[in-house]
């Protein structure tokens, strides 16, 4: 059972609306992401009142925002809806993260490792607010491919997306000139470019 399927079943098991506490606990336990330490991108929701009967002064900003979203829902939210909500609040795409685990791509995001396995070939590193993205070769990849950086075909693909070469880190770097978080579409294009190279040339490493 995938992590997404597990999340859907877990949320479905609640007779009433799931709480922010249970959401944070599940995401931390299953995905290894501590939502309570992640920067809230949706600042407006921090000011929204919540009907949660707990003292909000003792709650993290993350849980306060999640509660405000849950309060606005007129129905019991599904797993898919909650994942969409978390993406809006934190810029964390749990569906995408779950899919990454099979592709040998490590992900460092929101100040913590989200996906990381010993035999991953490439690393995607995003800044705290997702304004900048860096793509790097893993140590495993360099040791087993004989290359000291990203393969040329991946370099070309990333260059077309707007990335620039950084010799110091042996990788490619992109910073959104708008100062805003990069879009899910851009993230998807980056991941797609990496997956294409892995499947074409390095699946046997």
C-alpha atoms as an extended CHARMM CRD file, in Angstrom:
* protein
*
       205  EXT
         1         1  UNK       CA              0.0000000000        0.0000000000        0.0000000000  PROA      1               0.0000000000
         2         2  UNK       CA              1.3790000000        3.4030000000       -0.9720000000  PROA      2               0.0000000000
         3         3  UNK       CA              1.6550000000        6.2720000000        1.4890000000  PROA      3               0.0000000000
         4         4  UNK       CA             -1.1320000000        8.0830000000       -0.3600000000  PROA      4               0.0000000000
         5         5  UNK       CA             -3.4610000000        5.0850000000       -0.0530000000  PROA      5               0.0000000000
         6         6  UNK       CA             -2.5400000000        4.7710000000        3.6160000000  PROA      6               0.0000000000
         7         7  UNK       CA             -3.3490000000        8.4470000000        4.1760000000  PROA      7               0.0000000000
         8         8  UNK       CA             -6.7060000000        8.1330000000        2.4240000000  PROA      8               0.0000000000
         9         9  UNK       CA             -7.6730000000        5.1550000000        4.5840000000  PROA      9               0.0000000000
        10        10  UNK       CA             -6.5060000000        6.8740000000        7.7470000000  PROA      10              0.0000000000
        11        11  UNK       CA             -8.5580000000       10.0040000000        7.0740000000  PROA      11              0.0000000000
        12        12  UNK       CA            -11.5820000000        7.9460000000        6.0240000000  PROA      12              0.0000000000
        13        13  UNK       CA            -11.4590000000        6.1240000000        9.3780000000  PROA      13              0.0000000000
        14        14  UNK       CA            -12.5120000000        9.3010000000       11.2170000000  PROA      14              0.0000000000
        15        15  UNK       CA            -16.2670000000        9.6620000000       11.6460000000  PROA      15              0.0000000000
        16        16  UNK       CA            -15.9630000000       13.4460000000       11.8330000000  PROA      16              0.0000000000
        17        17  UNK       CA            -13.5230000000       16.0090000000       10.4690000000  PROA      17              0.0000000000
        18        18  UNK       CA             -9.9190000000       15.1000000000       11.2190000000  PROA      18              0.0000000000
        19        19  UNK       CA             -8.0190000000       17.5490000000       13.4470000000  PROA      19              0.0000000000
        20        20  UNK       CA             -4.8570000000       19.4990000000       12.7030000000  PROA      20              0.0000000000
        21        21  UNK       CA             -3.1190000000       17.5050000000       15.4320000000  PROA      21              0.0000000000
        22        22  UNK       CA             -3.9170000000       14.1820000000       13.7460000000  PROA      22              0.0000000000
        23        23  UNK       CA             -2.8910000000       15.5050000000       10.3260000000  PROA      23              0.0000000000
        24        24  UNK       CA              0.4700000000       16.7210000000       11.6200000000  PROA      24              0.0000000000
        25        25  UNK       CA              1.0630000000       13.4700000000       13.4790000000  PROA      25              0.0000000000
        26        26  UNK       CA              0.2970000000       11.3380000000       10.4240000000  PROA      26              0.0000000000
        27        27  UNK       CA              2.4300000000       13.3770000000        8.0150000000  PROA      27              0.0000000000
        28        28  UNK       CA              5.3510000000       13.2910000000       10.4460000000  PROA      28              0.0000000000
        29        29  UNK       CA              5.0630000000        9.5450000000       11.0950000000  PROA      29              0.0000000000
        30        30  UNK       CA              4.4940000000        8.3760000000        7.5120000000  PROA      30              0.0000000000
        31        31  UNK       CA              6.1960000000       11.0260000000        5.3700000000  PROA      31              0.0000000000
        32        32  UNK       CA              8.8120000000       12.1550000000        7.8730000000  PROA      32              0.0000000000
        33        33  UNK       CA              7.7950000000       15.8070000000        7.4970000000  PROA      33              0.0000000000
        34        34  UNK       CA              7.3310000000       17.9040000000       10.6180000000  PROA      34              0.0000000000
        35        35  UNK       CA              4.6180000000       20.3310000000        9.5190000000  PROA      35              0.0000000000
        36        36  UNK       CA              4.8590000000       22.2540000000       12.7750000000  PROA      36              0.0000000000
        37        37  UNK       CA              8.3760000000       23.3880000000       11.8780000000  PROA      37              0.0000000000
        38        38  UNK       CA              7.5660000000       24.2930000000        8.2660000000  PROA      38              0.0000000000
        39        39  UNK       CA              7.1520000000       27.8960000000        7.1510000000  PROA      39              0.0000000000
        40        40  UNK       CA              3.5250000000       28.8320000000        6.4580000000  PROA      40              0.0000000000
        41        41  UNK       CA              3.2220000000       30.2990000000        2.9600000000  PROA      41              0.0000000000
        42        42  UNK       CA             -0.4350000000       31.3040000000        3.3560000000  PROA      42              0.0000000000
        43        43  UNK       CA              0.0250000000       34.2200000000        5.7560000000  PROA      43              0.0000000000
        44        44  UNK       CA             -3.6010000000       35.4020000000        5.5480000000  PROA      44              0.0000000000
        45        45  UNK       CA             -4.8840000000       32.2740000000        7.2480000000  PROA      45              0.0000000000
        46        46  UNK       CA             -2.7670000000       33.0120000000       10.3070000000  PROA      46              0.0000000000
        47        47  UNK       CA             -5.1660000000       35.8580000000       11.0660000000  PROA      47              0.0000000000
        48        48  UNK       CA             -8.3130000000       33.8160000000       10.5620000000  PROA      48              0.0000000000
        49        49  UNK       CA            -10.1690000000       32.7980000000       13.7540000000  PROA      49              0.0000000000
        50        50  UNK       CA            -10.5850000000       29.1110000000       14.4480000000  PROA      50              0.0000000000
        51        51  UNK       CA            -13.4100000000       27.3250000000       16.2420000000  PROA      51              0.0000000000
        52        52  UNK       CA            -10.9340000000       24.8550000000       17.7180000000  PROA      52              0.0000000000
        53        53  UNK       CA            -11.5590000000       24.8450000000       21.4490000000  PROA      53              0.0000000000
        54        54  UNK       CA             -7.8700000000       24.5360000000       22.2750000000  PROA      54              0.0000000000
        55        55  UNK       CA             -5.9450000000       27.6110000000       23.3740000000  PROA      55              0.0000000000
        56        56  UNK       CA             -4.4300000000       28.8250000000       20.1080000000  PROA      56              0.0000000000
        57        57  UNK       CA             -1.6130000000       30.5050000000       21.9950000000  PROA      57              0.0000000000
        58        58  UNK       CA             -0.2480000000       27.0180000000       22.6890000000  PROA      58              0.0000000000
        59        59  UNK       CA             -0.6070000000       25.8730000000       19.0770000000  PROA      59              0.0000000000
        60        60  UNK       CA              1.9690000000       26.1990000000       16.3230000000  PROA      60              0.0000000000
        61        61  UNK       CA              1.2260000000       28.5750000000       13.4180000000  PROA      61              0.0000000000
        62        62  UNK       CA              1.0130000000       25.5110000000       11.1790000000  PROA      62              0.0000000000
        63        63  UNK       CA             -1.7880000000       23.9240000000       13.1810000000  PROA      63              0.0000000000
        64        64  UNK       CA             -3.6020000000       27.2480000000       13.4980000000  PROA      64              0.0000000000
        65        65  UNK       CA             -3.6930000000       27.6320000000        9.7150000000  PROA      65              0.0000000000
        66        66  UNK       CA             -4.7280000000       24.0160000000        9.1490000000  PROA      66              0.0000000000
        67        67  UNK       CA             -7.5830000000       24.4780000000       11.6300000000  PROA      67              0.0000000000
        68        68  UNK       CA             -8.7530000000       27.6110000000        9.8230000000  PROA      68              0.0000000000
        69        69  UNK       CA             -8.9480000000       25.6410000000        6.5700000000  PROA      69              0.0000000000
        70        70  UNK       CA            -10.7690000000       22.7540000000        8.2490000000  PROA      70              0.0000000000
        71        71  UNK       CA            -13.2690000000       25.1950000000        9.7720000000  PROA      71              0.0000000000
        72        72  UNK       CA            -14.0700000000       26.6250000000        6.3430000000  PROA      72              0.0000000000
        73        73  UNK       CA            -14.8820000000       23.2060000000        4.9090000000  PROA      73              0.0000000000
        74        74  UNK       CA            -18.6010000000       22.4780000000        4.8430000000  PROA      74              0.0000000000
        75        75  UNK       CA            -18.0290000000       18.7410000000        4.7630000000  PROA      75              0.0000000000
        76        76  UNK       CA            -15.6390000000       16.0750000000        5.9920000000  PROA      76              0.0000000000
        77        77  UNK       CA            -12.5320000000       16.5370000000        3.8600000000  PROA      77              0.0000000000
        78        78  UNK       CA            -11.0910000000       13.6430000000        1.8760000000  PROA      78              0.0000000000
        79        79  UNK       CA             -7.4440000000       12.6720000000        1.7250000000  PROA      79              0.0000000000
        80        80  UNK       CA             -7.0920000000       14.2990000000       -1.6860000000  PROA      80              0.0000000000
        81        81  UNK       CA             -8.6160000000       17.5460000000       -0.4220000000  PROA      81              0.0000000000
        82        82  UNK       CA             -6.3430000000       17.6040000000        2.6210000000  PROA      82              0.0000000000
        83        83  UNK       CA             -3.2540000000       17.0440000000        0.4640000000  PROA      83              0.0000000000
        84        84  UNK       CA             -4.3490000000       19.9300000000       -1.7530000000  PROA      84              0.0000000000
        85        85  UNK       CA             -4.8550000000       22.0380000000        1.3740000000  PROA      85              0.0000000000
        86        86  UNK       CA             -1.3530000000       21.2450000000        2.6620000000  PROA      86              0.0000000000
        87        87  UNK       CA              0.1060000000       22.1710000000       -0.7110000000  PROA      87              0.0000000000
        88        88  UNK       CA             -1.6670000000       25.5390000000       -0.5650000000  PROA      88              0.0000000000
        89        89  UNK       CA             -0.5650000000       26.2260000000        3.0010000000  PROA      89              0.0000000000
        90        90  UNK       CA              3.0210000000       24.9580000000        2.9160000000  PROA      90              0.0000000000
        91        91  UNK       CA              3.8580000000       24.2670000000       -0.7210000000  PROA      91              0.0000000000
        92        92  UNK       CA              4.2420000000       20.5790000000        0.1460000000  PROA      92              0.0000000000
        93        93  UNK       CA              2.9670000000       18.2270000000       -2.5500000000  PROA      93              0.0000000000
        94        94  UNK       CA              2.5300000000       14.8750000000       -0.8070000000  PROA      94              0.0000000000
        95        95  UNK       CA              1.3670000000       13.1680000000       -4.0120000000  PROA      95              0.0000000000
        96        96  UNK       CA              4.5460000000       14.2470000000       -5.7690000000  PROA      96              0.0000000000
        97        97  UNK       CA              6.7090000000       13.2800000000       -2.8050000000  PROA      97              0.0000000000
        98        98  UNK       CA              5.1780000000        9.8100000000       -2.6850000000  PROA      98              0.0000000000
        99        99  UNK       CA              5.8520000000        9.3200000000       -6.3980000000  PROA      99              0.0000000000
       100       100  UNK       CA              9.4860000000       10.4460000000       -6.0210000000  PROA      100             0.0000000000
       101       101  UNK       CA             10.3960000000        7.5920000000       -3.7000000000  PROA      101             0.0000000000
       102       102  UNK       CA             10.3760000000        5.0990000000       -6.5720000000  PROA      102             0.0000000000
       103       103  UNK       CA             12.4420000000        7.2830000000       -8.8990000000  PROA      103             0.0000000000
       104       104  UNK       CA             15.7720000000        7.3840000000       -6.9970000000  PROA      104             0.0000000000
       105       105  UNK       CA             15.6070000000       11.1310000000       -6.4540000000  PROA      105             0.0000000000
       106       106  UNK       CA             16.3330000000       12.6300000000       -3.0320000000  PROA      106             0.0000000000
       107       107  UNK       CA             14.4420000000       15.7430000000       -1.9670000000  PROA      107             0.0000000000
       108       108  UNK       CA             15.5460000000       18.2940000000        0.6140000000  PROA      108             0.0000000000
       109       109  UNK       CA             12.7610000000       20.8030000000        1.1660000000  PROA      109             0.0000000000
       110       110  UNK       CA             11.4480000000       23.0780000000        3.9260000000  PROA      110             0.0000000000
       111       111  UNK       CA             14.7140000000       22.6580000000        5.8170000000  PROA      111             0.0000000000
       112       112  UNK       CA             14.4720000000       18.8740000000        6.1110000000  PROA      112             0.0000000000
       113       113  UNK       CA             15.0350000000       15.6950000000        4.1300000000  PROA      113             0.0000000000
       114       114  UNK       CA             11.6960000000       14.6510000000        2.6920000000  PROA      114             0.0000000000
       115       115  UNK       CA             12.9100000000       11.7830000000        0.5020000000  PROA      115             0.0000000000
       116       116  UNK       CA             16.3610000000       10.2410000000        0.8340000000  PROA      116             0.0000000000
       117       117  UNK       CA             17.6620000000        6.7740000000        0.0270000000  PROA      117             0.0000000000
       118       118  UNK       CA             21.2220000000        5.4650000000       -0.1070000000  PROA      118             0.0000000000
       119       119  UNK       CA             21.1070000000        4.5960000000       -3.8230000000  PROA      119             0.0000000000
       120       120  UNK       CA             19.3850000000        7.7510000000       -5.0580000000  PROA      120             0.0000000000
       121       121  UNK       CA             21.0700000000        9.2070000000       -8.1330000000  PROA      121             0.0000000000
       122       122  UNK       CA             20.1630000000       12.8840000000       -7.9490000000  PROA      122             0.0000000000
       123       123  UNK       CA             19.1930000000       15.4350000000       -5.3170000000  PROA      123             0.0000000000
       124       124  UNK       CA             16.6590000000       18.2460000000       -5.5620000000  PROA      124             0.0000000000
       125       125  UNK       CA             17.2700000000       20.9410000000       -2.9530000000  PROA      125             0.0000000000
       126       126  UNK       CA             14.7400000000       23.7370000000       -2.4910000000  PROA      126             0.0000000000
       127       127  UNK       CA             15.0010000000       26.8390000000       -0.3290000000  PROA      127             0.0000000000
       128       128  UNK       CA             12.7790000000       27.5410000000        2.6690000000  PROA      128             0.0000000000
       129       129  UNK       CA             10.1590000000       29.3850000000        0.6110000000  PROA      129             0.0000000000
       130       130  UNK       CA             10.6900000000       27.3930000000       -2.6080000000  PROA      130             0.0000000000
       131       131  UNK       CA             11.9870000000       30.4640000000       -4.4420000000  PROA      131             0.0000000000
       132       132  UNK       CA             15.1730000000       28.6690000000       -5.4410000000  PROA      132             0.0000000000
       133       133  UNK       CA             15.8680000000       25.1180000000       -6.5830000000  PROA      133             0.0000000000
       134       134  UNK       CA             19.1680000000       23.2700000000       -6.9550000000  PROA      134             0.0000000000
       135       135  UNK       CA             19.7290000000       19.9500000000       -8.7280000000  PROA      135             0.0000000000
       136       136  UNK       CA             22.7970000000       17.9600000000       -7.7110000000  PROA      136             0.0000000000
       137       137  UNK       CA             24.3430000000       14.5670000000       -8.4270000000  PROA      137             0.0000000000
       138       138  UNK       CA             24.4120000000       12.2450000000       -5.4280000000  PROA      138             0.0000000000
       139       139  UNK       CA             27.6660000000       10.7890000000       -4.1540000000  PROA      139             0.0000000000
       140       140  UNK       CA             26.3470000000        7.3610000000       -5.1580000000  PROA      140             0.0000000000
       141       141  UNK       CA             25.7830000000        8.5740000000       -8.7260000000  PROA      141             0.0000000000
       142       142  UNK       CA             29.2700000000       10.0430000000       -9.0590000000  PROA      142             0.0000000000
       143       143  UNK       CA             30.9040000000        6.9380000000       -7.6080000000  PROA      143             0.0000000000
       144       144  UNK       CA             29.0560000000        4.5500000000       -9.9240000000  PROA      144             0.0000000000
       145       145  UNK       CA             28.8550000000        6.6220000000      -13.1170000000  PROA      145             0.0000000000
       146       146  UNK       CA             32.4040000000        7.9570000000      -13.1030000000  PROA      146             0.0000000000
       147       147  UNK       CA             31.0850000000       11.4840000000      -13.6440000000  PROA      147             0.0000000000
       148       148  UNK       CA             31.9310000000       14.4120000000      -11.3820000000  PROA      148             0.0000000000
       149       149  UNK       CA             28.7050000000       16.2820000000      -11.9790000000  PROA      149             0.0000000000
       150       150  UNK       CA             25.3720000000       16.0540000000      -13.7490000000  PROA      150             0.0000000000
       151       151  UNK       CA             25.2730000000       14.1940000000      -17.0880000000  PROA      151             0.0000000000
       152       152  UNK       CA             25.2900000000       16.4250000000      -20.1620000000  PROA      152             0.0000000000
       153       153  UNK       CA             21.7650000000       15.4650000000      -21.2480000000  PROA      153             0.0000000000
       154       154  UNK       CA             20.3800000000       16.5520000000      -17.8800000000  PROA      154             0.0000000000
       155       155  UNK       CA             22.4320000000       19.7390000000      -17.9700000000  PROA      155             0.0000000000
       156       156  UNK       CA             20.8590000000       20.6100000000      -21.3220000000  PROA      156             0.0000000000
       157       157  UNK       CA             17.3340000000       19.9190000000      -20.0800000000  PROA      157             0.0000000000
       158       158  UNK       CA             17.8220000000       22.0310000000      -16.9680000000  PROA      158             0.0000000000
       159       159  UNK       CA             19.3580000000       24.8710000000      -18.9720000000  PROA      159             0.0000000000
       160       160  UNK       CA             16.2450000000       24.9660000000      -21.1480000000  PROA      160             0.0000000000
       161       161  UNK       CA             14.1660000000       25.3430000000      -17.9790000000  PROA      161             0.0000000000
       162       162  UNK       CA             16.2200000000       28.3620000000      -16.8970000000  PROA      162             0.0000000000
       163       163  UNK       CA             18.7530000000       26.7320000000      -14.5710000000  PROA      163             0.0000000000
       164       164  UNK       CA             22.3490000000       27.9620000000      -14.4230000000  PROA      164             0.0000000000
       165       165  UNK       CA             25.4790000000       25.8940000000      -13.8830000000  PROA      165             0.0000000000
       166       166  UNK       CA             27.2210000000       26.2570000000      -10.5210000000  PROA      166             0.0000000000
       167       167  UNK       CA             30.7080000000       24.7250000000      -10.6690000000  PROA      167             0.0000000000
       168       168  UNK       CA             31.2470000000       24.9430000000       -6.9140000000  PROA      168             0.0000000000
       169       169  UNK       CA             28.4120000000       22.5490000000       -6.1430000000  PROA      169             0.0000000000
       170       170  UNK       CA             28.6650000000       20.5430000000       -9.3850000000  PROA      170             0.0000000000
       171       171  UNK       CA             24.9990000000       21.1930000000       -9.9870000000  PROA      171             0.0000000000
       172       172  UNK       CA             22.4590000000       23.5240000000      -11.5420000000  PROA      172             0.0000000000
       173       173  UNK       CA             20.6650000000       26.3460000000       -9.7610000000  PROA      173             0.0000000000
       174       174  UNK       CA             17.4520000000       28.2800000000      -10.4240000000  PROA      174             0.0000000000
       175       175  UNK       CA             16.0700000000       31.2850000000       -8.5540000000  PROA      175             0.0000000000
       176       176  UNK       CA             12.6390000000       32.6130000000       -9.4530000000  PROA      176             0.0000000000
       177       177  UNK       CA             13.1620000000       36.2380000000      -10.5740000000  PROA      177             0.0000000000
       178       178  UNK       CA              9.6760000000       37.1290000000       -9.3140000000  PROA      178             0.0000000000
       179       179  UNK       CA             10.7200000000       36.3200000000       -5.7580000000  PROA      179             0.0000000000
       180       180  UNK       CA              7.7380000000       33.9780000000       -5.4850000000  PROA      180             0.0000000000
       181       181  UNK       CA              7.7820000000       30.2340000000       -4.9100000000  PROA      181             0.0000000000
       182       182  UNK       CA              8.3230000000       28.2320000000       -8.0750000000  PROA      182             0.0000000000
       183       183  UNK       CA              5.1460000000       26.6600000000       -9.4070000000  PROA      183             0.0000000000
       184       184  UNK       CA              4.1590000000       23.0050000000       -9.1880000000  PROA      184             0.0000000000
       185       185  UNK       CA              4.4090000000       22.9630000000      -12.9770000000  PROA      185             0.0000000000
       186       186  UNK       CA              8.0600000000       24.0340000000      -12.8230000000  PROA      186             0.0000000000
       187       187  UNK       CA              8.7800000000       21.4520000000      -10.1360000000  PROA      187             0.0000000000
       188       188  UNK       CA              7.1040000000       18.8240000000      -12.2920000000  PROA      188             0.0000000000
       189       189  UNK       CA              9.1800000000       19.8060000000      -15.3210000000  PROA      189             0.0000000000
       190       190  UNK       CA             12.3590000000       19.5600000000      -13.2560000000  PROA      190             0.0000000000
       191       191  UNK       CA             11.4470000000       16.1500000000      -11.8720000000  PROA      191             0.0000000000
       192       192  UNK       CA             10.3560000000       14.9750000000      -15.3140000000  PROA      192             0.0000000000
       193       193  UNK       CA             13.6980000000       15.9640000000      -16.8320000000  PROA      193             0.0000000000
       194       194  UNK       CA             15.5740000000       14.0170000000      -14.1530000000  PROA      194             0.0000000000
       195       195  UNK       CA             13.3650000000       10.9370000000      -14.4430000000  PROA      195             0.0000000000
       196       196  UNK       CA             13.7630000000       10.9010000000      -18.2260000000  PROA      196             0.0000000000
       197       197  UNK       CA             17.5580000000       10.8290000000      -17.9210000000  PROA      197             0.0000000000
       198       198  UNK       CA             17.4920000000        8.1400000000      -15.2330000000  PROA      198             0.0000000000
       199       199  UNK       CA             15.2150000000        5.8450000000      -17.2260000000  PROA      199             0.0000000000
       200       200  UNK       CA             17.1100000000        6.3970000000      -20.4560000000  PROA      200             0.0000000000
       201       201  UNK       CA             20.6900000000        6.0600000000      -19.2460000000  PROA      201             0.0000000000
       202       202  UNK       CA             21.1130000000        5.2200000000      -15.5660000000  PROA      202             0.0000000000
       203       203  UNK       CA             18.4030000000        2.8060000000      -14.4460000000  PROA      203             0.0000000000
       204       204  UNK       CA             20.9840000000        0.0240000000      -14.1120000000  PROA      204             0.0000000000
       205       205  UNK       CA             23.3240000000        1.8880000000      -11.7300000000  PROA      205             0.0000000000
